[in-house]
Coordinates of C-alpha atoms in Angstrom, one line a residue:
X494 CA -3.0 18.7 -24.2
X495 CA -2.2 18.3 -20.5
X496 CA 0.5 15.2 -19.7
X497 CA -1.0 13.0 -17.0
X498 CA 1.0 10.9 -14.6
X499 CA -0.2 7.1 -13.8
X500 CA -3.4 6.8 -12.3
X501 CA -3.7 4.1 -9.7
X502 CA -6.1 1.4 -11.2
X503 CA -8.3 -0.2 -8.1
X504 CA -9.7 -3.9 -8.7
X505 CA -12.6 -4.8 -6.6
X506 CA -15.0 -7.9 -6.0
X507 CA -16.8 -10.4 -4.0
X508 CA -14.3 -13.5 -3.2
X509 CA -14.1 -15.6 -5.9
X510 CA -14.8 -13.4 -8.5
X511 CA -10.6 -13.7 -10.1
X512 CA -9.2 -10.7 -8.3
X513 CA -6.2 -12.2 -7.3
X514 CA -5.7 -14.4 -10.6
X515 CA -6.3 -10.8 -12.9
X516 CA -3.7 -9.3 -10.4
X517 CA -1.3 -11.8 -11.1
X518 CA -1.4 -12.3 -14.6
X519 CA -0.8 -8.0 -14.7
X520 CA 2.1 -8.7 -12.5
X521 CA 3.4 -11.2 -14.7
X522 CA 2.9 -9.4 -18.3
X523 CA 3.1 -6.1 -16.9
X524 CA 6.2 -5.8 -14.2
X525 CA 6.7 -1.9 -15.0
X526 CA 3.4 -0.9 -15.2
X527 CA 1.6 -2.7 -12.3
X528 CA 2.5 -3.2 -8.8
X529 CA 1.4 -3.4 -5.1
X530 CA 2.0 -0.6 -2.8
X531 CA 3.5 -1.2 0.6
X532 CA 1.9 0.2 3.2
X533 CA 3.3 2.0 6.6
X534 CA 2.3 1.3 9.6
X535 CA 3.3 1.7 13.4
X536 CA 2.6 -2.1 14.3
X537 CA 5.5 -3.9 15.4
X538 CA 6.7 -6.6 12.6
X539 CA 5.0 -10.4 13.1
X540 CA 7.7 -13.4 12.2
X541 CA 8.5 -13.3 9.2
X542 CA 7.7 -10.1 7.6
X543 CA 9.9 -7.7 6.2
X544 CA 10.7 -3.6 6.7
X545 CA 9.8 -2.2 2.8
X546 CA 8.2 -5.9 2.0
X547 CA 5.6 -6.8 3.5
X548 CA 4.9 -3.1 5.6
X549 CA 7.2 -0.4 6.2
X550 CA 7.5 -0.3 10.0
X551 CA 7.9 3.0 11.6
X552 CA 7.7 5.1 14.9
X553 CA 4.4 6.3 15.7
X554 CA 6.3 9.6 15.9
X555 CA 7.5 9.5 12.6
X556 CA 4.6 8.5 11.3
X557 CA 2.5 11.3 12.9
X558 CA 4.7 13.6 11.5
X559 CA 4.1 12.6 7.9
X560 CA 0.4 12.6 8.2
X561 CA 0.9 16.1 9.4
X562 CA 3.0 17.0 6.2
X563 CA 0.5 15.4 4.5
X564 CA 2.7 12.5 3.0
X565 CA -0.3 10.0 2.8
X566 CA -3.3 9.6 0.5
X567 CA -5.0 7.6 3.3
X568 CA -4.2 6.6 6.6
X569 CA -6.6 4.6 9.3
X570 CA -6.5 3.8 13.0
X571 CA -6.7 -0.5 13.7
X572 CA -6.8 -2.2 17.0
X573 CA -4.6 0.5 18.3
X574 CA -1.4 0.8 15.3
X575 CA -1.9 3.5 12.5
X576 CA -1.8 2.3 8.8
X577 CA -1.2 4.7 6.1
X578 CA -0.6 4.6 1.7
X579 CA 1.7 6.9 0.8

């Protein structure tokens, strides 16, 4: 039998529906098993957020080039800054 890796597990709803309460409660009972990812992004940083926290800001160049190496699982264009999941 083939060993597989951890598989990303997606939780989805309408608002209201206990996402964030089911998220934390896995956070809570679960620390090395569940997670959020953090996100890069080419935006400049907004008061108070963190590099490897909240984002992880980086040059458009840098970023560009890790798309091209194909470093991400999704990236996206928004109001001008790229976004991407590694």
């Amino acid at each position: 039998m083939v060993k597989q890796g951890p598989r990303p597990l997606v939780i989805c709803g309408p608002s209201g529906s206990g996402k964030s309460t089911l998220l934390k409660r896995l956070f809570k009972e679960f620390p090395e098993t569940f997670g959020f990812s953090v996100s890069h992004t080419t935006r400049k940083p907004r008061p108070g957020e963190e590099n490897g926290v909240h984002y992880h800001f980086v040059c458009v160049e840098d970023m560009q080039s890790a798309i091209e190496n194909g470093e991400f699982i999704e990236t996206a264009v928004f109001s001008g800054n790229m976004y991407g999941t590694r």
